[in-house]
Coordinates of C-alpha atoms in Angstrom, one line a residue:
X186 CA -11.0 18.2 24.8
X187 CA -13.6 16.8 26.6
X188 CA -15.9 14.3 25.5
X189 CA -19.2 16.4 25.0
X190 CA -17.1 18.9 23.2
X191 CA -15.7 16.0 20.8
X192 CA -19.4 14.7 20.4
X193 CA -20.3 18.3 19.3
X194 CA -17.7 18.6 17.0
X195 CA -18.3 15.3 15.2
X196 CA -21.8 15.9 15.0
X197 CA -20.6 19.7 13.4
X198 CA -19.0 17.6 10.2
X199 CA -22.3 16.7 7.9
X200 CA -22.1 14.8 5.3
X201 CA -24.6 14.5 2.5
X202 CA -25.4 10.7 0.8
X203 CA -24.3 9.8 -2.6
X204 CA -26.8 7.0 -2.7
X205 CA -24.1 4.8 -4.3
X206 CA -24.9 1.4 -3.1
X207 CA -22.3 0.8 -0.5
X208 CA -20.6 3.8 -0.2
X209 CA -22.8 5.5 2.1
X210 CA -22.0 2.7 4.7
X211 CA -17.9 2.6 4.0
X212 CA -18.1 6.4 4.4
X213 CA -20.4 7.0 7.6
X214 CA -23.1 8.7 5.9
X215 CA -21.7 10.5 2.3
X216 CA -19.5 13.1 1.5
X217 CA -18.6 16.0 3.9
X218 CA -21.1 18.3 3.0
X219 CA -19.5 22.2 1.9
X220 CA -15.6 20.6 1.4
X221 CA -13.9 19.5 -1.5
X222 CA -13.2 15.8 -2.5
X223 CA -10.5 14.2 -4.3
X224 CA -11.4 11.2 -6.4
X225 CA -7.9 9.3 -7.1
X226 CA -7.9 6.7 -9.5
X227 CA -6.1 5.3 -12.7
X228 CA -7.7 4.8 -15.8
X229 CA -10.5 2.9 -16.1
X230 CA -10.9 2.8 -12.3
X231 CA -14.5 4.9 -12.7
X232 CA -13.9 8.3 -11.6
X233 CA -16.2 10.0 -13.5
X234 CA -18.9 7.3 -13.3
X235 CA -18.4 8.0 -9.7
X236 CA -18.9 11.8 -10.2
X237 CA -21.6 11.8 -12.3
X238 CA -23.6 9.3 -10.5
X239 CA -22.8 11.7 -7.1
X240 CA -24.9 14.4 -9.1
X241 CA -27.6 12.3 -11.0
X242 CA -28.5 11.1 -7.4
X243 CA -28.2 14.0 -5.6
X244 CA -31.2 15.7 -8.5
X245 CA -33.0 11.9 -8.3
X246 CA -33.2 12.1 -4.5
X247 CA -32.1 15.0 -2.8
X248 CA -33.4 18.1 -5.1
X249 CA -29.7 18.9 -5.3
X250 CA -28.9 20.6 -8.4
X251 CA -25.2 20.1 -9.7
X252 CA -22.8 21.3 -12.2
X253 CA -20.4 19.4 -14.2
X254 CA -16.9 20.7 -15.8
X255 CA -15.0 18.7 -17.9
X256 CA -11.4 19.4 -19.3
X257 CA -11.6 16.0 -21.4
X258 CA -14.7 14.1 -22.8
X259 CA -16.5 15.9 -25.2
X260 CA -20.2 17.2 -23.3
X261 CA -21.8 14.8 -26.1
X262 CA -19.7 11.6 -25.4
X263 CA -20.6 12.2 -21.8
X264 CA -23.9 12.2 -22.2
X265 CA -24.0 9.3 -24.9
X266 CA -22.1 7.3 -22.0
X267 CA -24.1 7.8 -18.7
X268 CA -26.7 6.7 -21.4
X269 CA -25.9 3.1 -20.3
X270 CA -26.5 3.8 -16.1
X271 CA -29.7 5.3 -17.3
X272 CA -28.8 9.1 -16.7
X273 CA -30.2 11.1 -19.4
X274 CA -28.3 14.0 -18.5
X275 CA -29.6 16.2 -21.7
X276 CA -33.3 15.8 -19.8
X277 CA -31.8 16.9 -16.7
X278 CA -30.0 20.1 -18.2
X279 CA -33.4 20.6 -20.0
X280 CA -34.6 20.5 -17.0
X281 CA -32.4 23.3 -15.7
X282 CA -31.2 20.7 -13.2
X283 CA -27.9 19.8 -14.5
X284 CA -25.3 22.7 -16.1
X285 CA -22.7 20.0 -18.1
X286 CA -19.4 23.0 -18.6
X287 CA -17.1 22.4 -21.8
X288 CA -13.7 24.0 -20.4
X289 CA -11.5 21.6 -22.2
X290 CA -10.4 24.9 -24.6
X291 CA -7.6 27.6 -23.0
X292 CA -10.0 30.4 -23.6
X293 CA -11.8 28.9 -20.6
X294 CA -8.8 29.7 -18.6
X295 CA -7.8 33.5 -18.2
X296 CA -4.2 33.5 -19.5
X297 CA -3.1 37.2 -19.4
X298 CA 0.6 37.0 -17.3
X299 CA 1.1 33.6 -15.7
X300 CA -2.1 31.0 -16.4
X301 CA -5.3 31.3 -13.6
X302 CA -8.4 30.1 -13.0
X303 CA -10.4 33.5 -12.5
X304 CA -12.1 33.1 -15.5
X305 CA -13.1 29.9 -14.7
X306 CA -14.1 30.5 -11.8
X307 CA -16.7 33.1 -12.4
X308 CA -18.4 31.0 -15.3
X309 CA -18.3 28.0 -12.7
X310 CA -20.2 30.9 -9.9
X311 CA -22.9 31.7 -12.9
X312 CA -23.7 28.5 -13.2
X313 CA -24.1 27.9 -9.7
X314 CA -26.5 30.8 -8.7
X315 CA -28.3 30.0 -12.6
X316 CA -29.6 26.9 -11.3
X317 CA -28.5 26.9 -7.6
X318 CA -26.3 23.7 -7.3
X319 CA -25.5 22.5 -4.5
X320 CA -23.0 19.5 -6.0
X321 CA -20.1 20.5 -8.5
X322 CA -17.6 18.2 -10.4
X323 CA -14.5 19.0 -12.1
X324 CA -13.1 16.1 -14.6
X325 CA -10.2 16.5 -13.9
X326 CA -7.7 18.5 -12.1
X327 CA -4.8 16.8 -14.1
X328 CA -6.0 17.6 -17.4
X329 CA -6.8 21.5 -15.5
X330 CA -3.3 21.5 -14.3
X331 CA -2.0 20.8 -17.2
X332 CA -1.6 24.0 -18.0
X333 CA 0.3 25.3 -15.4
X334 CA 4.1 25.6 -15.4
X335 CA 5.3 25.1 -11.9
X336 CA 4.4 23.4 -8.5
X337 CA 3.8 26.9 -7.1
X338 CA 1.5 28.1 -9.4
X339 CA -0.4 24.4 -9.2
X340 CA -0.5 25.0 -5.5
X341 CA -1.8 28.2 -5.5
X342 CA -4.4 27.6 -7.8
X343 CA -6.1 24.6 -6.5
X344 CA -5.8 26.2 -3.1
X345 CA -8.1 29.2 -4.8
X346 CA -10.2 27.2 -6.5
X347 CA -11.1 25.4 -3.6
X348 CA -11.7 28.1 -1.0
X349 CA -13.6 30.2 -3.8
X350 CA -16.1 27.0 -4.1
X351 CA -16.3 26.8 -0.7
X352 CA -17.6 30.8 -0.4
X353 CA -20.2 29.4 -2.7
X354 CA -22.1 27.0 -0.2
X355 CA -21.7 23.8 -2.7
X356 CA -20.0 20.4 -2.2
X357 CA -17.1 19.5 -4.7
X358 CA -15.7 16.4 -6.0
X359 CA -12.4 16.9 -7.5
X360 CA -11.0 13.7 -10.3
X361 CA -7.3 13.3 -10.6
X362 CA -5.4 10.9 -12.3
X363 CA -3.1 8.4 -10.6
X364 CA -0.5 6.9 -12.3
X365 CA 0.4 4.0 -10.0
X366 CA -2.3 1.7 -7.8
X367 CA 0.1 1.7 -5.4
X368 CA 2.0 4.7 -5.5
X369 CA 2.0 8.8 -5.5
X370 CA -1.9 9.6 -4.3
X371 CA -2.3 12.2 -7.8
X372 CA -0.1 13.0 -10.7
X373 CA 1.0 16.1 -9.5
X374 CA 1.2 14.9 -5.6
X375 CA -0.2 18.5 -4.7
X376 CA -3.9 17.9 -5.2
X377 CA -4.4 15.4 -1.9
X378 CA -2.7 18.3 0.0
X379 CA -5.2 21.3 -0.6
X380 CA -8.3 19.2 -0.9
X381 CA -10.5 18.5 2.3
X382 CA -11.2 14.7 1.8
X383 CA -8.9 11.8 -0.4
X384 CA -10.8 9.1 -1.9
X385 CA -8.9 6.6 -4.4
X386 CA -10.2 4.1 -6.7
X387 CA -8.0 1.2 -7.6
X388 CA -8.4 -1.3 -10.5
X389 CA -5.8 -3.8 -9.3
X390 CA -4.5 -6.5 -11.8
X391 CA -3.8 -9.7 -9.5
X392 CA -3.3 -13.1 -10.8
X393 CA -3.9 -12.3 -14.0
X394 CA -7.5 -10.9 -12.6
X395 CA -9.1 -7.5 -12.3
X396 CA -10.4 -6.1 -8.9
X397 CA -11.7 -3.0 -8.2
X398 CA -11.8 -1.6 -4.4
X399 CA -12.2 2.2 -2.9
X400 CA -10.9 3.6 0.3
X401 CA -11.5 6.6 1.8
X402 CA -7.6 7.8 2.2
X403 CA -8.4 10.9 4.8
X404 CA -12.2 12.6 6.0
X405 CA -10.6 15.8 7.4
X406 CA -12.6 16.1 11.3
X407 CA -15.1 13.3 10.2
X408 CA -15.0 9.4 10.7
X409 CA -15.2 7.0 8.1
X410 CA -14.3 2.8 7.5
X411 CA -10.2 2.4 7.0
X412 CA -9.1 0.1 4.4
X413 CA -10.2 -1.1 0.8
X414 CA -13.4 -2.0 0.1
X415 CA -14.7 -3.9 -3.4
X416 CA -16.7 -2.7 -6.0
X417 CA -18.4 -3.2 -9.3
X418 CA -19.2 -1.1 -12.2
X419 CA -22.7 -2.4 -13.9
X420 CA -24.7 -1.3 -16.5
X421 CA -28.1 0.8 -15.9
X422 CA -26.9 0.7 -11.9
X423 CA -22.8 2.7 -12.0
X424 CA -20.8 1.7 -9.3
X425 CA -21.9 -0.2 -6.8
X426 CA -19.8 -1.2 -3.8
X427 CA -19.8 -4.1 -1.0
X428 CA -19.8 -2.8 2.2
X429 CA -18.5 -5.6 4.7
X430 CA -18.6 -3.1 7.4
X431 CA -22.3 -2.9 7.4
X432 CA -22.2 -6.3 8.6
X433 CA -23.4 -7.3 11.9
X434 CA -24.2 -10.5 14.1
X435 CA -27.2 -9.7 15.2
X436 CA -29.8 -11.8 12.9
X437 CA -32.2 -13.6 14.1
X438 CA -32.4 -17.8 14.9
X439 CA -35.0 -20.4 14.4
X440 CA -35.3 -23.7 16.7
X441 CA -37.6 -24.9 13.7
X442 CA -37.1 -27.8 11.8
X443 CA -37.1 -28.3 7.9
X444 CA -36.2 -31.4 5.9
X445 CA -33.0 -32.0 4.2
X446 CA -35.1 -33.8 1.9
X447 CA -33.7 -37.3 2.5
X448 CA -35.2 -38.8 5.7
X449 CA -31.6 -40.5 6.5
X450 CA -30.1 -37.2 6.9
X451 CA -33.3 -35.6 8.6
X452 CA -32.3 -38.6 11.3
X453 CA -28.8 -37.8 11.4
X454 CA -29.8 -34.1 12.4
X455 CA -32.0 -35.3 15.0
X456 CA -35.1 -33.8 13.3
X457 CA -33.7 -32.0 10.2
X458 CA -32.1 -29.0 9.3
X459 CA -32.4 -26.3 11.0
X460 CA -34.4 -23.1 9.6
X461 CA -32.4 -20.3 8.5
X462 CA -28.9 -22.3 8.6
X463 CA -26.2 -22.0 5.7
X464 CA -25.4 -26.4 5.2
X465 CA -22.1 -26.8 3.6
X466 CA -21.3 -29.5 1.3
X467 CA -17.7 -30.6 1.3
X468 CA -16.4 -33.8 -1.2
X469 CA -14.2 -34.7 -4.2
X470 CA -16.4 -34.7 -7.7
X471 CA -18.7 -37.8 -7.9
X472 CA -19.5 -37.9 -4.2
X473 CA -22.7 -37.1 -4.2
X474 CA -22.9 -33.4 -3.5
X475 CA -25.4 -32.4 -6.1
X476 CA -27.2 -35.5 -5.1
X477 CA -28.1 -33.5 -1.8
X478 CA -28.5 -30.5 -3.1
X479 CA -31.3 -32.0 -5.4
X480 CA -32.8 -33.6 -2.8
X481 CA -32.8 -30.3 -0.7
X482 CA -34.4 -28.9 -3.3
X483 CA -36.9 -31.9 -3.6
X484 CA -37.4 -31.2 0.1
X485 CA -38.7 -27.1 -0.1
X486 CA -40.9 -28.4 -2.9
X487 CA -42.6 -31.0 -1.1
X488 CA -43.2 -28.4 2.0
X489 CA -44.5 -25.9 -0.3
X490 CA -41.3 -23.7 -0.4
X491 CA -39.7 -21.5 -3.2
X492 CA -36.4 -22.1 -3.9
X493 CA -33.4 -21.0 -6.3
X494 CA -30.4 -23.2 -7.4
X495 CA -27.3 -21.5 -8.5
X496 CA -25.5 -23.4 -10.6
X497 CA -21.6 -22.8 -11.6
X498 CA -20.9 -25.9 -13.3
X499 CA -23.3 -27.8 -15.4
X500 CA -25.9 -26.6 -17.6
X501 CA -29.6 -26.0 -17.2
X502 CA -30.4 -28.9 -19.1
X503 CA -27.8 -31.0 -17.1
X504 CA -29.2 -30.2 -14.0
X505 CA -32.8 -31.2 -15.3
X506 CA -31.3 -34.4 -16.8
X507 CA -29.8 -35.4 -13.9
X508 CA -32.2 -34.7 -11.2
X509 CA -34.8 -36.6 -13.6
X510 CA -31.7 -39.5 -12.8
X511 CA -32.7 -39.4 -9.6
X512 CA -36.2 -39.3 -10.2
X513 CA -37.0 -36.0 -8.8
X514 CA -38.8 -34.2 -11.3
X515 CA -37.5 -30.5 -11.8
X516 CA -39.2 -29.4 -14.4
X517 CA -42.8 -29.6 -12.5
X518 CA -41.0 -27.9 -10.2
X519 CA -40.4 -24.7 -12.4
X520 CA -44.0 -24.9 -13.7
X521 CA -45.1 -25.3 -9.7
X522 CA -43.4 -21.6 -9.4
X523 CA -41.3 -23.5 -7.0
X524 CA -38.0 -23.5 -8.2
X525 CA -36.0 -21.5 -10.1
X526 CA -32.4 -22.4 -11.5
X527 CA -29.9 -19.8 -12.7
X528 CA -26.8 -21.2 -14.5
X529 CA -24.3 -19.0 -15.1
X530 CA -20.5 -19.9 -15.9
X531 CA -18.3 -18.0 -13.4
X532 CA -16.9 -16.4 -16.0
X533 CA -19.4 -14.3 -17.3
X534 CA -19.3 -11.9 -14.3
X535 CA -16.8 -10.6 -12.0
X536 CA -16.8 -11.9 -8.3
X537 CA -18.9 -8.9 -7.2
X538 CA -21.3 -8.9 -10.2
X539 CA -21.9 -12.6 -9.1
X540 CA -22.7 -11.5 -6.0
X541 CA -25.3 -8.4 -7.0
X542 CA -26.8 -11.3 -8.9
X543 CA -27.6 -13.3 -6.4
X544 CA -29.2 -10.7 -4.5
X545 CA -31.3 -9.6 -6.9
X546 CA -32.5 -12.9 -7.9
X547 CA -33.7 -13.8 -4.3
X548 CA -35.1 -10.2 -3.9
X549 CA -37.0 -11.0 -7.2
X550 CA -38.3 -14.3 -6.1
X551 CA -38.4 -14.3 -2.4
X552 CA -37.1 -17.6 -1.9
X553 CA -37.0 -20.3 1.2
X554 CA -34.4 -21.9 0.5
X555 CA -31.3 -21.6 -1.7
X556 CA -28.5 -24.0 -2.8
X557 CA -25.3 -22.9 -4.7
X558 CA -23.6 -25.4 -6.5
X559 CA -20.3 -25.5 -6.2
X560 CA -18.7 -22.4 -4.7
X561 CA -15.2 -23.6 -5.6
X562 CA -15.9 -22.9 -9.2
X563 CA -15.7 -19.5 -8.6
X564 CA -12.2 -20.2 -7.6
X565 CA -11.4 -19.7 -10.8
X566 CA -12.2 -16.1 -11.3
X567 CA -11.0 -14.2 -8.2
X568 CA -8.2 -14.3 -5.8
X569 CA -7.9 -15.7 -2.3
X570 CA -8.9 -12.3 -0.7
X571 CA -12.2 -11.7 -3.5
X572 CA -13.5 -15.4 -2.3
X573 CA -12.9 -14.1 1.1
X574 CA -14.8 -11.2 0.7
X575 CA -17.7 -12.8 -1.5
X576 CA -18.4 -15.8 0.9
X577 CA -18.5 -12.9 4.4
X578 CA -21.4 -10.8 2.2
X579 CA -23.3 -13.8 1.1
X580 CA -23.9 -15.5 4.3
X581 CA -24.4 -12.3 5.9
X582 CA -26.8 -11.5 3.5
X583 CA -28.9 -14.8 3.4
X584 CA -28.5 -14.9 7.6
X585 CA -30.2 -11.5 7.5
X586 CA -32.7 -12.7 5.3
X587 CA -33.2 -16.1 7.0
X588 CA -33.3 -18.6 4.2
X589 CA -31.8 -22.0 4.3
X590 CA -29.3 -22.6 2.6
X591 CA -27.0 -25.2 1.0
X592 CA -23.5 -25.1 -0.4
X593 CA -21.0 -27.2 -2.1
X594 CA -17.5 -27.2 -1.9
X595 CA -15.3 -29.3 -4.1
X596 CA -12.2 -31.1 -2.6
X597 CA -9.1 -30.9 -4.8
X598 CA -8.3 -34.6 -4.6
X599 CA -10.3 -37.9 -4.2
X600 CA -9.5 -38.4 -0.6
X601 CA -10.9 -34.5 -0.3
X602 CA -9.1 -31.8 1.3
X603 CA -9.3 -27.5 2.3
X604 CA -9.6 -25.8 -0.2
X605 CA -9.6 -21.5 -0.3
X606 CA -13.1 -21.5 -0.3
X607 CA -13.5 -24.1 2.4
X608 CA -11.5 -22.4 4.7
X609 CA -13.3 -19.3 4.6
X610 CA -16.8 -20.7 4.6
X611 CA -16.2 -23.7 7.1
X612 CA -16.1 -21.4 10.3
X613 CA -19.2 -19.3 9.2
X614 CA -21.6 -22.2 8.1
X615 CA -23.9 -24.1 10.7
X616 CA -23.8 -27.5 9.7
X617 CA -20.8 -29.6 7.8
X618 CA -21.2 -32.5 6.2
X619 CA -18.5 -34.6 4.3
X620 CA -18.8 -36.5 1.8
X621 CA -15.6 -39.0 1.3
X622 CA -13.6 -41.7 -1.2
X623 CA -12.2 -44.0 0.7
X624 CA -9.9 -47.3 0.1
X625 CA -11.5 -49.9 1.7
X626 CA -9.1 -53.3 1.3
X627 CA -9.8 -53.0 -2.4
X628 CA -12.8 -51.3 -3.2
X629 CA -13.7 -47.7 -3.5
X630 CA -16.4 -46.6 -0.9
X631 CA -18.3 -43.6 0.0
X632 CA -18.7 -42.2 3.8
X633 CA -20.5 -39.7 4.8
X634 CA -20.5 -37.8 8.2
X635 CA -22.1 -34.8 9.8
X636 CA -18.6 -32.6 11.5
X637 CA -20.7 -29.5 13.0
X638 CA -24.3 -28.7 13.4
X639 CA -24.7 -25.8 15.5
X640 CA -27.6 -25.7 17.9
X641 CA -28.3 -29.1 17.6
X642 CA -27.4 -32.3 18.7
X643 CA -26.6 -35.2 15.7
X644 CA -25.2 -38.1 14.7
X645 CA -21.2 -38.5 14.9
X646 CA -21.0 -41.6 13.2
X647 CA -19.3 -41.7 9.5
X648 CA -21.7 -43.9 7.4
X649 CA -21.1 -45.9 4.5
X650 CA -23.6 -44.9 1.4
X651 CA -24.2 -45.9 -2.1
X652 CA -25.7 -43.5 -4.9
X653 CA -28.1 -45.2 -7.4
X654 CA -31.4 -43.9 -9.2
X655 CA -33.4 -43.5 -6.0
X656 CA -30.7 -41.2 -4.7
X657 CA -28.6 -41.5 -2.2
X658 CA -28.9 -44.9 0.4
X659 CA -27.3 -44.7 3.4
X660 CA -26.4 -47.4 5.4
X661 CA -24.8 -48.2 8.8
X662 CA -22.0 -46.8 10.6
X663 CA -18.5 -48.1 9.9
X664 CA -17.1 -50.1 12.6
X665 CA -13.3 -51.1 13.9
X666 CA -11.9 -48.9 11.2
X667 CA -9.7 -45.5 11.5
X668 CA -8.0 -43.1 9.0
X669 CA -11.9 -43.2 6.9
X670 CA -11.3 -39.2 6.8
X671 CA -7.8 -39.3 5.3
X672 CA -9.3 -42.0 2.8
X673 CA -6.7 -44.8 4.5
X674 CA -9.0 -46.8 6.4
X675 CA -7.2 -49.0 9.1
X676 CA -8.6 -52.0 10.8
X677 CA -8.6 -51.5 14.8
X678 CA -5.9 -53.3 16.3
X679 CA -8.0 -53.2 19.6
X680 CA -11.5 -53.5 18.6
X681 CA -11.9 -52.9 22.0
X682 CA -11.6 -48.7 21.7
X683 CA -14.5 -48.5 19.7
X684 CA -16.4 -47.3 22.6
X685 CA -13.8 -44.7 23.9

């Protein structure tokens, strides 16, 4: 085939958007427009949430009519559910935009000789030309299928119900029932076979922790993202996914200077931070991280900047209590409009509900700068491939927005050390900084160095400092000592190679 021929053949395949937050991106553009979908999941997974919210939007935003057959809720329990995503589905059949079919009863089915689907088929076709759909939803095959008695008869009848839709110019999603996350595609392993496009929904249990993620299993002659992708299921939104395929390196950079909010630091940096860069905070608990991130915030304030602290580990009135410790006053802040502080135990949400947050709170208040505080709590909630995930769509998201940000990581032991979350952040922040214990012939000392800042030249010294209620004091380099990083500090032997 040549290449202009593939190109036209592509372009042949179009698909129509669902306006489910993600999905569009993970799928290239929506659903193949005039074919049949399989939705795949177990229970619980959000199947029908997925369906209904694949009509509501289609009415909200594309004038796409739609009709809805269930085999298993009750028409009133549905709409008393969607309810809570704010779809009043009894407005929209009102409306004559939405047809909600009860065909959980045989004598919806024609059952004269071996079961069919004629009869359903032609109530489904009246209700299609009544209000011209152009989206239909049937919840679900199993519970259809049901009825059947053999794999022939299954096949046969999807097969017609499918190509009959088809003849009527409308785009179908199909619900089955899986009984395995990992397993057989649909109960009956016949339903992936005679449907046009496979999409399945998983609700993994791992570590003791749920996580949902969809992936488009086949797109018959149209491209879509490979692989699993996470979502969320929240109230007054439906399901909302994260697409880290949508992802791209090409935001924007800033030579421009702000201030870390200690003038120490601002030296170390050679001028300051730079605007627009993610600063990660890595040290054991007591080193001073929160310290800095106070200070940062201290910083925005005194430039006139807006800024939110999200905090995953100490209360509200902790946070104000100790940054009054350090004589910053963050109360005048608030009143200023300057700062805003969200503290939220991690586990009140789910990794990607924590991560919706976020976004919606800096769209809300259009900060400068942001600090997070401590990423590694969230450790406790998610797995090592959910932290992943989480820490690629927040810096992408704040690099495309350009706000300067800080985040802390906390070492698991004194002497600090990777953690999960370290590793995946380290390589994708611009600056480092470590905070440190060390042993020092007796006495416990703190060191501080800078380890990256990208763009920017700084200093590669570790430096002693000392935390009282001014903040943090640093002071001079240490000299004729190794191992300060390891927290085992060794006198030179050769005083000597301190200058190679």
């Amino acid at each position: 085939m040549k290449k202009s021929d593939s190109k036209k053949y592509i372009n042949e395949i179009k698909k129509i958007k669902t306006h489910i937050d993600g999905f569009d991106e993970i799928s290239r553009g929506g659903i193949p427009e005039h074919r049949s979908t399989l939705i795949a999941g177990s229970s619980g997974s959000g199947k029908t949430i997925f369906s209904i919210q694949f009509l509501v939007n289609g009415i909200n935003y594309e004038k796409e009519n739609a009709v809805f057959i269930t085999f298993e809720e009750n028409p009133d329990s549905i709409c008393q559910n969607m309810l809570s995503f704010n779809w009043d589905i009894k407005k929209l059949i009102d409306e004559k935009k939405f047809i909600l079919i009860n065909a959980s009863s045989l004598y919806d089915i024609d059952t004269v000789g071996d079961y069919n689907l004629s009869g359903l088929v032609t109530r489904i076709e009246q209700a299609i030309k009544s209000i011209d759909a152009k989206r239909i939803v049937i919840d679900s095959l199993g519970s259809l299928l049901f009825q059947f008695n053999n794999d022939r008869i299954i096949r046969r009848e999807v097969f017609m119900l499918a190509d009959r839709l088809k003849e009527f110019g409308v785009t179908v999603l199909m619900t089955a029932e899986r009984t395995k996350e990992y397993g057989d595609v649909s109960r009956y392993g016949i339903e992936e076979f005679v449907t046009d496009n496979v999409i399945i929904l998983r609700n993994t249990l791992e570590e003791e922790k749920r996580r949902r993620t969809i992936e488009i299993l086949k797109y018959r002659g149209a491209f879509h993202q490979k692989g699993e992708y996470p979502y969320t299921i929240l109230p007054g939104k439906g399901v909302i996914g994260t697409a880290l395929c949508s992802i791209d390196l090409n935001q924007a950079v800033s030579n421009e200077r702000i201030s870390s909010g200690s003038e120490n630091i601002d030296k170390m940096c050679k001028g300051g931070l730079l605007k627009g860069s993610i600063v990660l905070i890595s040290g054991a608990t007591g080193t001073g991280k929160t310290l800095l991130v106070t200070e940062f915030m201290k910083g925005g304030a005194k430039a006139g900047e807006k800024s939110i602290l999200f905090a995953f580990e100490e209360s509200k009135d902790q946070i104000l209590r100790n940054a009054m410790g350090w004589n910053i006053d963050y109360e005048k802040m608030q009143k200023d409009g300057l700062l805003k502080i969200i503290a939220l135990y991690p586990e009140t949400m789910n990794l990607e509900e924590h991560l919706i947050e976020i976004k919606r709170e800096i769209e809300e208040f259009q900060p400068s700068r942001i600090a997070i505080d401590s990423l590694s709590a969230l450790e406790r909630i998610c797995t090592s491939k959910s932290i992943k995930e989480f820490v690629i769509g927040l810096t992408a998201y704040i690099k495309q927005k350009q706000i300067s940000t800080m985040i802390t990581a906390t070492a698991p032991t004194i002497i600090g050390a990777s953690t999960i979350t370290t590793a995946h952040i380290s390589t994708i922040t611009d600056t480092i900084i470590l905070l440190r214990y060390l042993e020092y012939f007796g006495t416990v000392k703190r060191g501080m160095t800078i380890l990256k800042m990208r763009g920017s030249d700084h200093d590669k010294s570790i430096r002693e400092f000392t935390i009282d209620e001014n903040g943090m004091n640093l002071m001079g380099p240490f000299r004729n000592v190794h191992g300060i990083l390891t927290g085992f500090p060794r006198e030179r032997s050769n005083p000597e190679c301190e200058s190679l």
